[in-house]
mmCIF file of C-alpha atoms in Angstrom:
data_model
loop_
_atom_site.group_PDB
_atom_site.id
_atom_site.type_symbol
_atom_site.label_atom_id
_atom_site.label_comp_id
_atom_site.label_asym_id
_atom_site.label_seq_id
_atom_site.Cartn_x
_atom_site.Cartn_y
_atom_site.Cartn_z
ATOM 1 C CA MET A 27 105.437 72.817 119.187
ATOM 2 C CA PHE A 28 103.554 75.991 119.243
ATOM 3 C CA MET A 29 105.504 78.923 117.866
ATOM 4 C CA ASN A 30 105.890 82.096 119.658
ATOM 5 C CA GLU A 31 106.268 85.945 117.397
ATOM 6 C CA ASN A 32 109.929 85.723 117.259
ATOM 7 C CA ARG A 33 109.992 82.354 115.754
ATOM 8 C CA ILE A 34 107.308 83.529 113.240
ATOM 9 C CA VAL A 35 108.936 86.183 112.066
ATOM 10 C CA GLU A 36 112.382 84.394 111.694
ATOM 11 C CA LYS A 37 110.799 81.978 109.452
ATOM 12 C CA ILE A 38 109.321 84.661 107.367
ATOM 13 C CA CYS A 39 112.689 86.411 107.429
ATOM 14 C CA GLU A 40 114.209 83.132 106.276
ATOM 15 C CA PHE A 41 112.193 83.268 102.561
ATOM 16 C CA PRO A 42 114.709 84.431 99.958
ATOM 17 C CA THR A 43 112.647 85.763 97.497
ATOM 18 C CA LYS A 44 111.719 89.484 98.097
ATOM 19 C CA LEU A 45 108.544 91.390 96.692
ATOM 20 C CA GLY A 46 111.349 93.830 94.646
ATOM 21 C CA GLU A 47 112.549 90.625 92.838
ATOM 22 C CA ILE A 48 108.959 89.771 91.590
ATOM 23 C CA SER A 49 108.435 93.649 90.747
ATOM 24 C CA GLU A 50 109.066 95.826 87.381
ATOM 25 C CA SER A 51 108.556 99.157 90.446
ATOM 26 C CA ILE A 52 107.908 99.761 93.587
ATOM 27 C CA PHE A 53 107.696 103.590 94.084
ATOM 28 C CA GLY A 54 106.384 106.369 96.084
ATOM 29 C CA GLY A 55 103.383 108.935 95.309
ATOM 30 C CA ILE A 56 103.261 112.336 94.748
ATOM 31 C CA SER A 57 104.187 114.969 97.092
ATOM 32 C CA THR A 58 103.323 118.808 95.745
ATOM 33 C CA LYS A 59 104.206 122.641 97.177
ATOM 34 C CA ASN A 60 100.462 122.895 97.477
ATOM 35 C CA GLY A 61 98.517 120.062 98.384
ATOM 36 C CA LEU A 62 95.281 122.048 98.996
ATOM 37 C CA LEU A 63 95.531 123.465 95.181
ATOM 38 C CA HIS A 64 95.639 119.825 93.843
ATOM 39 C CA ARG A 65 92.700 118.473 96.170
ATOM 40 C CA LEU A 66 89.167 118.469 95.166
ATOM 41 C CA SER A 67 85.994 116.750 95.627
ATOM 42 C CA VAL A 68 82.975 116.008 93.878
ATOM 43 C CA PRO A 69 79.996 117.615 95.750
ATOM 44 C CA GLU A 70 76.857 115.022 96.569
ATOM 45 C CA GLY A 71 74.657 114.272 94.147
ATOM 46 C CA SER A 72 76.586 115.589 91.474
ATOM 47 C CA GLU A 73 76.473 114.227 87.708
ATOM 48 C CA SER A 74 78.551 116.868 86.002
ATOM 49 C CA ASP A 75 82.483 115.831 85.237
ATOM 50 C CA SER A 76 83.486 119.518 85.422
ATOM 51 C CA LEU A 77 82.237 120.461 88.638
ATOM 52 C CA TYR A 78 84.465 119.952 91.709
ATOM 53 C CA LEU A 79 84.760 121.714 95.207
ATOM 54 C CA CYS A 80 87.842 122.947 96.350
ATOM 55 C CA GLU A 81 89.525 121.969 99.085
ATOM 56 C CA GLY A 82 91.449 125.318 99.418
ATOM 57 C CA LEU A 83 89.099 128.028 98.050
ATOM 58 C CA CYS A 84 86.382 126.246 99.918
ATOM 59 C CA LYS A 85 84.038 126.858 96.827
ATOM 60 C CA PRO A 86 82.422 125.200 93.960
ATOM 61 C CA VAL A 87 85.014 125.345 90.608
ATOM 62 C CA ILE A 88 84.399 124.131 87.417
ATOM 63 C CA LEU A 89 87.759 122.627 85.811
ATOM 64 C CA GLU A 90 88.490 120.599 82.511
ATOM 65 C CA PRO A 91 88.207 116.874 83.381
ATOM 66 C CA GLU A 92 90.801 115.929 81.351
ATOM 67 C CA LEU A 93 93.312 117.126 83.990
ATOM 68 C CA ILE A 94 91.455 115.520 87.025
ATOM 69 C CA TYR A 95 92.271 112.353 88.405
ATOM 70 C CA PRO A 96 91.125 110.254 91.061
ATOM 71 C CA TYR A 97 92.747 110.403 94.664
ATOM 72 C CA VAL A 98 93.473 108.012 97.526
ATOM 73 C CA SER A 99 92.907 109.911 100.549
ATOM 74 C CA GLY A 100 94.399 109.084 103.498
ATOM 75 C CA PRO A 101 96.423 106.005 104.585
ATOM 76 C CA PHE A 102 93.065 104.481 105.107
ATOM 77 C CA SER A 103 92.259 103.168 101.595
ATOM 78 C CA GLN A 104 90.166 100.419 100.618
ATOM 79 C CA LYS A 105 91.211 96.647 100.784
ATOM 80 C CA PHE A 106 91.730 94.574 97.505
ATOM 81 C CA ALA A 107 89.753 96.911 95.069
ATOM 82 C CA PHE A 108 89.162 100.959 94.778
ATOM 83 C CA ASN A 109 85.809 102.086 94.873
ATOM 84 C CA SER A 110 84.390 104.992 93.342
ATOM 85 C CA SER A 111 84.586 107.844 95.654
ATOM 86 C CA THR A 112 84.284 111.801 95.822
ATOM 87 C CA TYR A 113 88.013 112.507 95.860
ATOM 88 C CA ARG A 114 89.716 113.942 92.799
ATOM 89 C CA PHE A 115 93.453 115.214 92.336
ATOM 90 C CA MET A 116 94.159 118.275 89.669
ATOM 91 C CA LEU A 117 97.113 116.979 87.590
ATOM 92 C CA PRO A 118 98.025 120.068 84.935
ATOM 93 C CA TYR A 119 100.535 117.478 82.839
ATOM 94 C CA GLU A 120 99.899 115.350 79.617
ATOM 95 C CA MET A 121 101.331 112.533 78.254
ATOM 96 C CA SER A 122 104.597 113.370 75.909
ATOM 97 C CA GLY A 123 104.075 112.409 72.304
ATOM 98 C CA LYS A 124 107.176 110.648 72.196
ATOM 99 C CA ASN A 125 107.084 108.418 75.062
ATOM 100 C CA LYS A 126 103.541 107.383 76.511
ATOM 101 C CA LYS A 127 105.672 106.421 79.904
ATOM 102 C CA GLU A 128 106.434 110.125 79.974
ATOM 103 C CA PHE A 129 104.075 112.776 81.509
ATOM 104 C CA LYS A 130 105.451 116.777 81.336
ATOM 105 C CA ILE A 131 103.254 119.633 82.713
ATOM 106 C CA ILE A 132 101.794 122.050 81.015
ATOM 107 C CA PRO A 133 103.556 125.525 80.676
ATOM 108 C CA PRO A 134 101.706 128.525 81.796
ATOM 109 C CA GLU A 135 100.694 129.911 78.157
ATOM 110 C CA GLU A 136 99.555 126.565 77.026
ATOM 111 C CA LEU A 137 97.607 125.936 79.928
ATOM 112 C CA LYS A 138 95.882 129.309 79.678
ATOM 113 C CA SER A 139 94.946 128.725 76.007
ATOM 114 C CA ARG A 140 93.965 125.134 76.593
ATOM 115 C CA PHE A 141 92.638 125.165 79.938
ATOM 116 C CA PRO A 142 91.209 128.250 80.836
ATOM 117 C CA MET A 143 89.402 127.358 83.578
ATOM 118 C CA THR A 144 92.363 125.395 85.343
ATOM 119 C CA TYR A 145 94.541 128.278 85.037
ATOM 120 C CA GLY A 146 91.998 130.600 86.469
ATOM 121 C CA ARG A 147 91.698 128.773 89.480
ATOM 122 C CA ILE A 148 95.421 128.338 89.695
ATOM 123 C CA LEU A 149 95.797 132.149 89.799
ATOM 124 C CA GLU A 150 92.792 132.567 92.448
ATOM 125 C CA PHE A 151 94.505 130.304 94.471
ATOM 126 C CA LYS A 152 97.849 131.999 94.113
ATOM 127 C CA SER A 153 96.263 135.416 94.762
ATOM 128 C CA GLN A 154 94.281 134.095 97.759
ATOM 129 C CA PHE A 155 97.241 131.640 99.460
ATOM 130 C CA SER A 156 100.107 133.008 98.130
ATOM 131 C CA HIS A 157 98.845 136.592 97.941
ATOM 132 C CA ASP A 158 100.763 137.317 94.600
ATOM 133 C CA ASN A 159 98.889 138.668 92.012
ATOM 134 C CA SER A 160 101.507 138.796 89.612
ATOM 135 C CA PRO A 161 101.083 136.490 86.187
ATOM 136 C CA LEU A 162 101.856 132.849 86.314
ATOM 137 C CA ASP A 163 104.940 133.062 84.678
ATOM 138 C CA SER A 164 106.398 129.637 85.755
ATOM 139 C CA ALA A 165 104.732 126.362 86.288
ATOM 140 C CA ASP A 166 107.038 125.582 89.043
ATOM 141 C CA TYR A 167 104.105 126.700 91.250
ATOM 142 C CA TYR A 168 101.889 123.860 90.196
ATOM 143 C CA SER A 169 104.370 121.106 89.647
ATOM 144 C CA VAL A 170 104.075 117.906 91.318
ATOM 145 C CA ARG A 171 107.214 115.715 92.620
ATOM 146 C CA GLY A 172 106.872 111.636 91.814
ATOM 147 C CA ARG A 173 108.785 110.684 88.755
ATOM 148 C CA LYS A 174 107.969 107.261 88.945
ATOM 149 C CA LEU A 175 104.327 107.669 89.786
ATOM 150 C CA LEU A 176 103.682 109.820 86.245
ATOM 151 C CA GLU A 177 105.833 107.337 84.561
ATOM 152 C CA TYR A 178 103.714 104.531 85.480
ATOM 153 C CA LEU A 179 100.151 106.376 85.291
ATOM 154 C CA ASN A 180 97.179 104.343 83.658
ATOM 155 C CA THR A 181 99.198 101.559 84.096
ATOM 156 C CA PRO A 182 97.572 98.855 86.121
ATOM 157 C CA LYS A 183 99.066 98.093 89.846
ATOM 158 C CA ILE A 184 99.031 97.960 93.466
ATOM 159 C CA ILE A 185 98.651 100.623 95.783
ATOM 160 C CA VAL A 186 99.820 100.022 99.361
ATOM 161 C CA THR A 187 98.622 102.297 102.431
ATOM 162 C CA GLU A 188 99.091 101.238 106.261
ATOM 163 C CA GLY A 189 96.445 102.504 108.528
ATOM 164 C CA TYR A 190 96.410 99.954 111.691
ATOM 165 C CA HIS A 191 98.190 97.455 109.411
ATOM 166 C CA LEU A 192 99.235 97.379 105.912
ATOM 167 C CA GLN A 193 96.174 97.519 103.243
ATOM 168 C CA ALA A 194 96.710 96.965 99.221
ATOM 169 C CA ALA A 195 93.831 97.714 96.844
ATOM 170 C CA TYR A 196 94.408 96.297 92.931
ATOM 171 C CA ASP A 197 94.137 99.709 90.799
ATOM 172 C CA THR A 198 92.711 98.246 87.292
ATOM 173 C CA SER A 199 92.876 101.381 85.601
ATOM 174 C CA GLY A 200 96.222 102.641 87.017
ATOM 175 C CA ASN A 201 94.928 106.330 87.017
ATOM 176 C CA TYR A 202 94.427 106.721 91.093
ATOM 177 C CA ILE A 203 97.054 109.103 92.341
ATOM 178 C CA PHE A 204 98.208 109.018 95.928
ATOM 179 C CA GLU A 205 100.582 110.926 98.134
ATOM 180 C CA ASP A 206 101.008 108.358 101.255
ATOM 181 C CA GLY A 207 102.468 104.804 100.881
ATOM 182 C CA CYS A 208 103.414 103.072 97.488
ATOM 183 C CA GLY A 209 102.653 101.835 94.023
ATOM 184 C CA ILE A 210 103.928 98.370 93.122
ATOM 185 C CA VAL A 211 104.210 97.465 89.508
ATOM 186 C CA LEU A 212 104.383 93.693 89.077
ATOM 187 C CA LYS A 213 106.555 92.229 86.316
ATOM 188 C CA ASP A 214 104.164 89.257 85.464
ATOM 189 C CA PRO A 215 100.181 91.187 85.479
ATOM 190 C CA GLU A 216 98.752 87.154 86.494
ATOM 191 C CA LYS A 217 100.301 87.458 89.643
ATOM 192 C CA TYR A 218 98.661 90.648 91.338
ATOM 193 C CA PRO A 219 95.739 89.006 92.362
ATOM 194 C CA TYR A 220 97.879 86.697 94.609
ATOM 195 C CA VAL A 221 99.997 89.550 95.489
ATOM 196 C CA THR A 222 97.093 91.595 96.203
ATOM 197 C CA ALA A 223 95.758 88.795 98.843
ATOM 198 C CA VAL A 224 99.109 88.358 100.670
ATOM 199 C CA LEU A 225 99.332 91.976 101.467
ATOM 200 C CA ASN A 226 95.858 92.034 102.823
ATOM 201 C CA SER A 227 96.393 88.822 104.903
ATOM 202 C CA ARG A 228 97.504 88.030 108.497
ATOM 203 C CA ILE A 229 101.007 87.461 107.501
ATOM 204 C CA SER A 230 101.445 91.121 106.370
ATOM 205 C CA ARG A 231 100.695 92.332 110.045
ATOM 206 C CA LEU A 232 103.996 90.654 111.043
ATOM 207 C CA PHE A 233 105.952 92.883 108.551
ATOM 208 C CA PRO A 234 106.855 95.637 111.075
ATOM 209 C CA SER A 235 108.372 92.934 113.046
ATOM 210 C CA VAL A 236 110.120 91.688 110.292
ATOM 211 C CA CYS A 237 111.215 94.980 109.199
ATOM 212 C CA GLY A 238 112.271 95.410 113.020
ATOM 213 C CA HIS A 239 114.011 91.833 113.064
ATOM 214 C CA GLY A 240 116.431 93.408 109.749
ATOM 215 C CA MET A 241 117.125 96.498 111.931
ATOM 216 C CA MET A 242 114.806 98.427 109.502
ATOM 217 C CA TYR A 243 112.890 100.890 111.346
ATOM 218 C CA SER A 244 110.557 103.371 109.803
ATOM 219 C CA SER A 245 106.845 102.746 108.052
ATOM 220 C CA SER A 246 106.267 99.510 106.274
ATOM 221 C CA ALA A 247 104.208 101.163 103.413
ATOM 222 C CA THR A 248 107.480 102.796 102.005
ATOM 223 C CA PRO A 249 109.268 101.767 98.272
ATOM 224 C CA ALA A 250 112.391 100.521 100.339
ATOM 225 C CA LEU A 251 111.020 98.157 102.514
ATOM 226 C CA MET A 252 108.637 97.027 100.559
ATOM 227 C CA LYS A 253 110.918 95.837 98.576
ATOM 228 C CA ARG A 254 111.923 93.706 101.135
ATOM 229 C CA PHE A 255 108.491 92.090 101.907
ATOM 230 C CA PRO A 256 109.160 88.673 102.010
ATOM 231 C CA ILE A 257 107.121 86.578 99.163
ATOM 232 C CA VAL A 258 106.377 83.057 98.912
ATOM 233 C CA PHE A 259 104.143 81.320 96.317
ATOM 234 C CA PRO A 260 102.461 77.788 96.611
ATOM 235 C CA GLU A 261 104.388 74.861 95.309
ATOM 236 C CA ASP A 262 100.895 73.698 94.265
ATOM 237 C CA ARG A 263 99.679 75.964 91.133
ATOM 238 C CA LEU A 264 95.987 74.634 92.711
ATOM 239 C CA THR A 265 96.335 76.355 95.846
ATOM 240 C CA GLU A 266 98.143 79.942 93.770
ATOM 241 C CA ASP A 267 94.853 79.648 91.820
ATOM 242 C CA LEU A 268 92.422 79.260 94.637
ATOM 243 C CA ILE A 269 93.882 82.300 96.497
ATOM 244 C CA SER A 270 93.911 84.287 92.942
ATOM 245 C CA ASN A 271 90.504 83.524 92.533
ATOM 246 C CA ILE A 272 89.191 84.216 96.095
ATOM 247 C CA SER A 273 91.224 87.248 95.875
ATOM 248 C CA GLY A 274 89.042 88.162 92.723
ATOM 249 C CA TYR A 275 85.807 87.728 95.189
ATOM 250 C CA LEU A 276 87.016 89.762 97.481
ATOM 251 C CA MET A 277 87.358 92.832 95.458
ATOM 252 C CA PHE A 278 84.117 92.521 94.190
ATOM 253 C CA LEU A 279 82.379 91.646 97.431
ATOM 254 C CA ASN A 280 84.460 95.115 98.811
ATOM 255 C CA GLN A 281 83.043 96.978 95.984
ATOM 256 C CA GLN A 282 79.375 95.454 96.661
ATOM 257 C CA LYS A 283 79.696 96.852 100.776
ATOM 258 C CA TYR A 284 80.959 100.265 99.474
ATOM 259 C CA ALA A 285 78.242 100.535 96.937
ATOM 260 C CA ALA A 286 75.540 99.436 99.780
ATOM 261 C CA GLY A 287 77.195 101.861 102.292
ATOM 262 C CA TYR A 288 75.584 102.154 105.842
ATOM 263 C CA ASN A 289 72.657 99.767 104.564
ATOM 264 C CA THR A 290 75.357 96.762 103.913
ATOM 265 C CA ALA A 291 73.275 93.969 104.619
ATOM 266 C CA ASN A 292 74.368 91.091 107.498
ATOM 267 C CA TRP A 293 74.587 88.382 105.078
ATOM 268 C CA LEU A 294 76.823 90.423 102.677
ATOM 269 C CA ASN A 295 79.706 91.232 105.436
ATOM 270 C CA GLU A 296 79.282 87.546 106.775
ATOM 271 C CA LEU A 297 80.195 86.372 102.946
ATOM 272 C CA GLU A 298 82.788 88.522 102.901
ATOM 273 C CA SER A 299 84.317 87.348 105.943
ATOM 274 C CA PHE A 300 83.940 83.749 105.088
ATOM 275 C CA TYR A 301 86.326 84.576 101.664
ATOM 276 C CA GLU A 302 88.729 86.501 103.787
ATOM 277 C CA TYR A 303 88.993 83.905 106.384
ATOM 278 C CA ILE A 304 89.518 81.271 103.610
ATOM 279 C CA SER A 305 91.732 83.327 102.079
ATOM 280 C CA ASP A 306 93.900 83.529 105.167
ATOM 281 C CA LEU A 307 93.977 80.082 105.691
ATOM 282 C CA LEU A 308 95.451 79.491 102.437
ATOM 283 C CA VAL A 309 98.462 82.538 102.536
ATOM 284 C CA VAL A 310 99.165 81.375 106.224
ATOM 285 C CA ASP A 311 99.734 77.866 105.339
ATOM 286 C CA THR A 312 101.856 78.836 102.196
ATOM 287 C CA TYR A 313 103.885 80.865 104.257
ATOM 288 C CA LEU A 314 104.113 78.617 107.501
ATOM 289 C CA GLY A 315 102.973 75.286 106.030
ATOM 290 C CA ASP A 316 101.004 71.793 106.561
ATOM 291 C CA GLY A 317 97.957 73.297 108.795
ATOM 292 C CA ILE A 318 94.992 73.034 106.378
ATOM 293 C CA ASP A 319 92.921 69.729 106.436
ATOM 294 C CA PRO A 320 93.783 67.933 102.891
ATOM 295 C CA ARG A 321 90.261 67.269 103.067
ATOM 296 C CA LEU A 322 89.312 70.951 102.897
ATOM 297 C CA LEU A 323 91.776 71.773 100.529
ATOM 298 C CA ASP A 324 90.073 69.551 98.073
ATOM 299 C CA THR A 325 86.805 71.061 98.790
ATOM 300 C CA LEU A 326 87.573 74.371 98.040
ATOM 301 C CA GLU A 327 89.359 73.128 94.848
ATOM 302 C CA GLU A 328 85.939 71.406 93.995
ATOM 303 C CA ASN A 329 84.313 74.573 94.174
ATOM 304 C CA ILE A 330 85.942 77.527 93.800
ATOM 305 C CA HIS A 331 86.535 78.055 89.941
ATOM 306 C CA PRO A 332 87.646 80.947 87.650
ATOM 307 C CA TYR A 333 84.365 81.511 86.120
ATOM 308 C CA ALA A 334 82.844 83.252 89.439
ATOM 309 C CA GLY A 335 86.197 84.916 89.400
ATOM 310 C CA ASP A 336 85.187 87.261 86.252
ATOM 311 C CA MET A 337 83.905 90.379 88.167
ATOM 312 C CA ASN A 338 83.354 92.356 85.078
ATOM 313 C CA SER A 339 79.365 91.176 84.895
ATOM 314 C CA ASP A 340 77.014 93.711 84.653
ATOM 315 C CA ASN A 341 74.825 91.684 86.407
ATOM 316 C CA ASP A 342 75.973 91.895 90.600
ATOM 317 C CA GLU A 343 72.739 90.235 91.875
ATOM 318 C CA SER A 344 73.639 87.186 90.278
ATOM 319 C CA LEU A 345 77.498 87.005 91.042
ATOM 320 C CA LEU A 346 76.585 87.865 94.893
ATOM 321 C CA SER A 347 73.918 84.639 94.674
ATOM 322 C CA VAL A 348 77.004 82.598 92.530
ATOM 323 C CA LEU A 349 79.411 83.424 95.651
ATOM 324 C CA TYR A 350 76.978 82.658 98.257
ATOM 325 C CA TYR A 351 75.944 79.397 96.932
ATOM 326 C CA ILE A 352 79.993 78.714 96.610
ATOM 327 C CA LYS A 353 80.226 79.146 100.017
ATOM 328 C CA GLN A 354 76.899 77.022 100.995
ATOM 329 C CA ARG A 355 78.427 74.145 99.282
ATOM 330 C CA ILE A 356 81.717 74.283 100.899
ATOM 331 C CA LEU A 357 79.989 74.315 104.335
ATOM 332 C CA GLU A 358 77.833 71.731 103.565
ATOM 333 C CA SER A 359 80.431 69.440 101.821
ATOM 334 C CA SER A 360 83.168 69.646 103.709
ATOM 335 C CA ASN A 361 81.575 70.205 107.501
ATOM 336 C CA PHE A 362 83.563 73.183 107.407
ATOM 337 C CA LYS A 363 83.236 73.763 111.223
ATOM 338 C CA LYS A 364 83.857 70.067 111.781
ATOM 339 C CA TYR A 365 87.351 70.066 110.492
ATOM 340 C CA GLU A 366 90.450 70.324 113.353
ATOM 341 C CA PHE A 367 93.646 72.355 112.011
ATOM 342 C CA ASP A 368 96.458 70.913 114.037
ATOM 343 C CA THR A 369 97.384 72.489 117.261
ATOM 344 C CA GLU A 370 100.179 74.448 115.774
ATOM 345 C CA PHE A 371 98.795 76.185 113.082
ATOM 346 C CA SER A 372 95.633 76.795 114.945
ATOM 347 C CA GLY A 373 97.544 78.580 117.286
ATOM 348 C CA ILE A 374 99.427 80.556 114.720
ATOM 349 C CA LEU A 375 96.223 81.611 112.878
ATOM 350 C CA SER A 376 94.602 82.633 115.885
ATOM 351 C CA PHE A 377 98.068 84.506 117.146
ATOM 352 C CA LEU A 378 98.323 86.372 114.008
#
């Protein structure tokens, strides 16, 4: 019998393992007193690592790059992987010598002597926006709140934001600053690709309803609620590996689409859609069960391998060719379009 939305939500709520249990930490982003002071962008066509556009002063500024970090702008971040963008965040903090996970704010006098350009910009901003020409005698003016994010800066993590629905991207370097959404540091680093795929799947679109079922009403992408996201791993390790490998493919394909910009070829869009659809099939089947034709599953296992998931190669065209070839192999060897999913599973997937 076809499951309606309420029954699907109830079933998802019944899963005992939550995201918080497999995470070392789930935390919120940065908050500031003077957001415009910290936010920057890179001028179009600039090759300098010191030249930025100040969002608050509306003019170019030269700053020390050691204090500048990539920034997730707004709730609509990329899916699966972060791409090079023009947004930056000024963070006058540095790692403590005693504890590499502890970031401390740089006091004004030290900032003035070691980072004079950043110090001068803060003074100018304070003068123009606060009409205060007094000396900078306290770091309070440029301090930020978000101890956990600072603690896990430079640590790989998933960053989840909420636009029309949840979106998750794996920050491999761990140095992205964000304000909206939350960061997720997993206990087992090998689980990042799988969890990223789940958080981008159609299952995640039901999470607001799952929250409502538990009488939890607020934005879904908050640490308190994300800790309660039901997480399910396939009983078969091969299926988990398939999802993880495809997640790697999608990280690479999203980066390629971003690099192409408005000139993205139709075949690249279709390639991404194909792998995203396969990922959805596998994740939904993991949560709701027994909907995929075993012959198709065998075909996926025969063709999707970790070697094609190594997205650190310098030869992008070669990797794209491999992914296109794998797609064709799956379509040809499995008669993909002829396979019928059982009625309940097919209905659920279209419903989601």
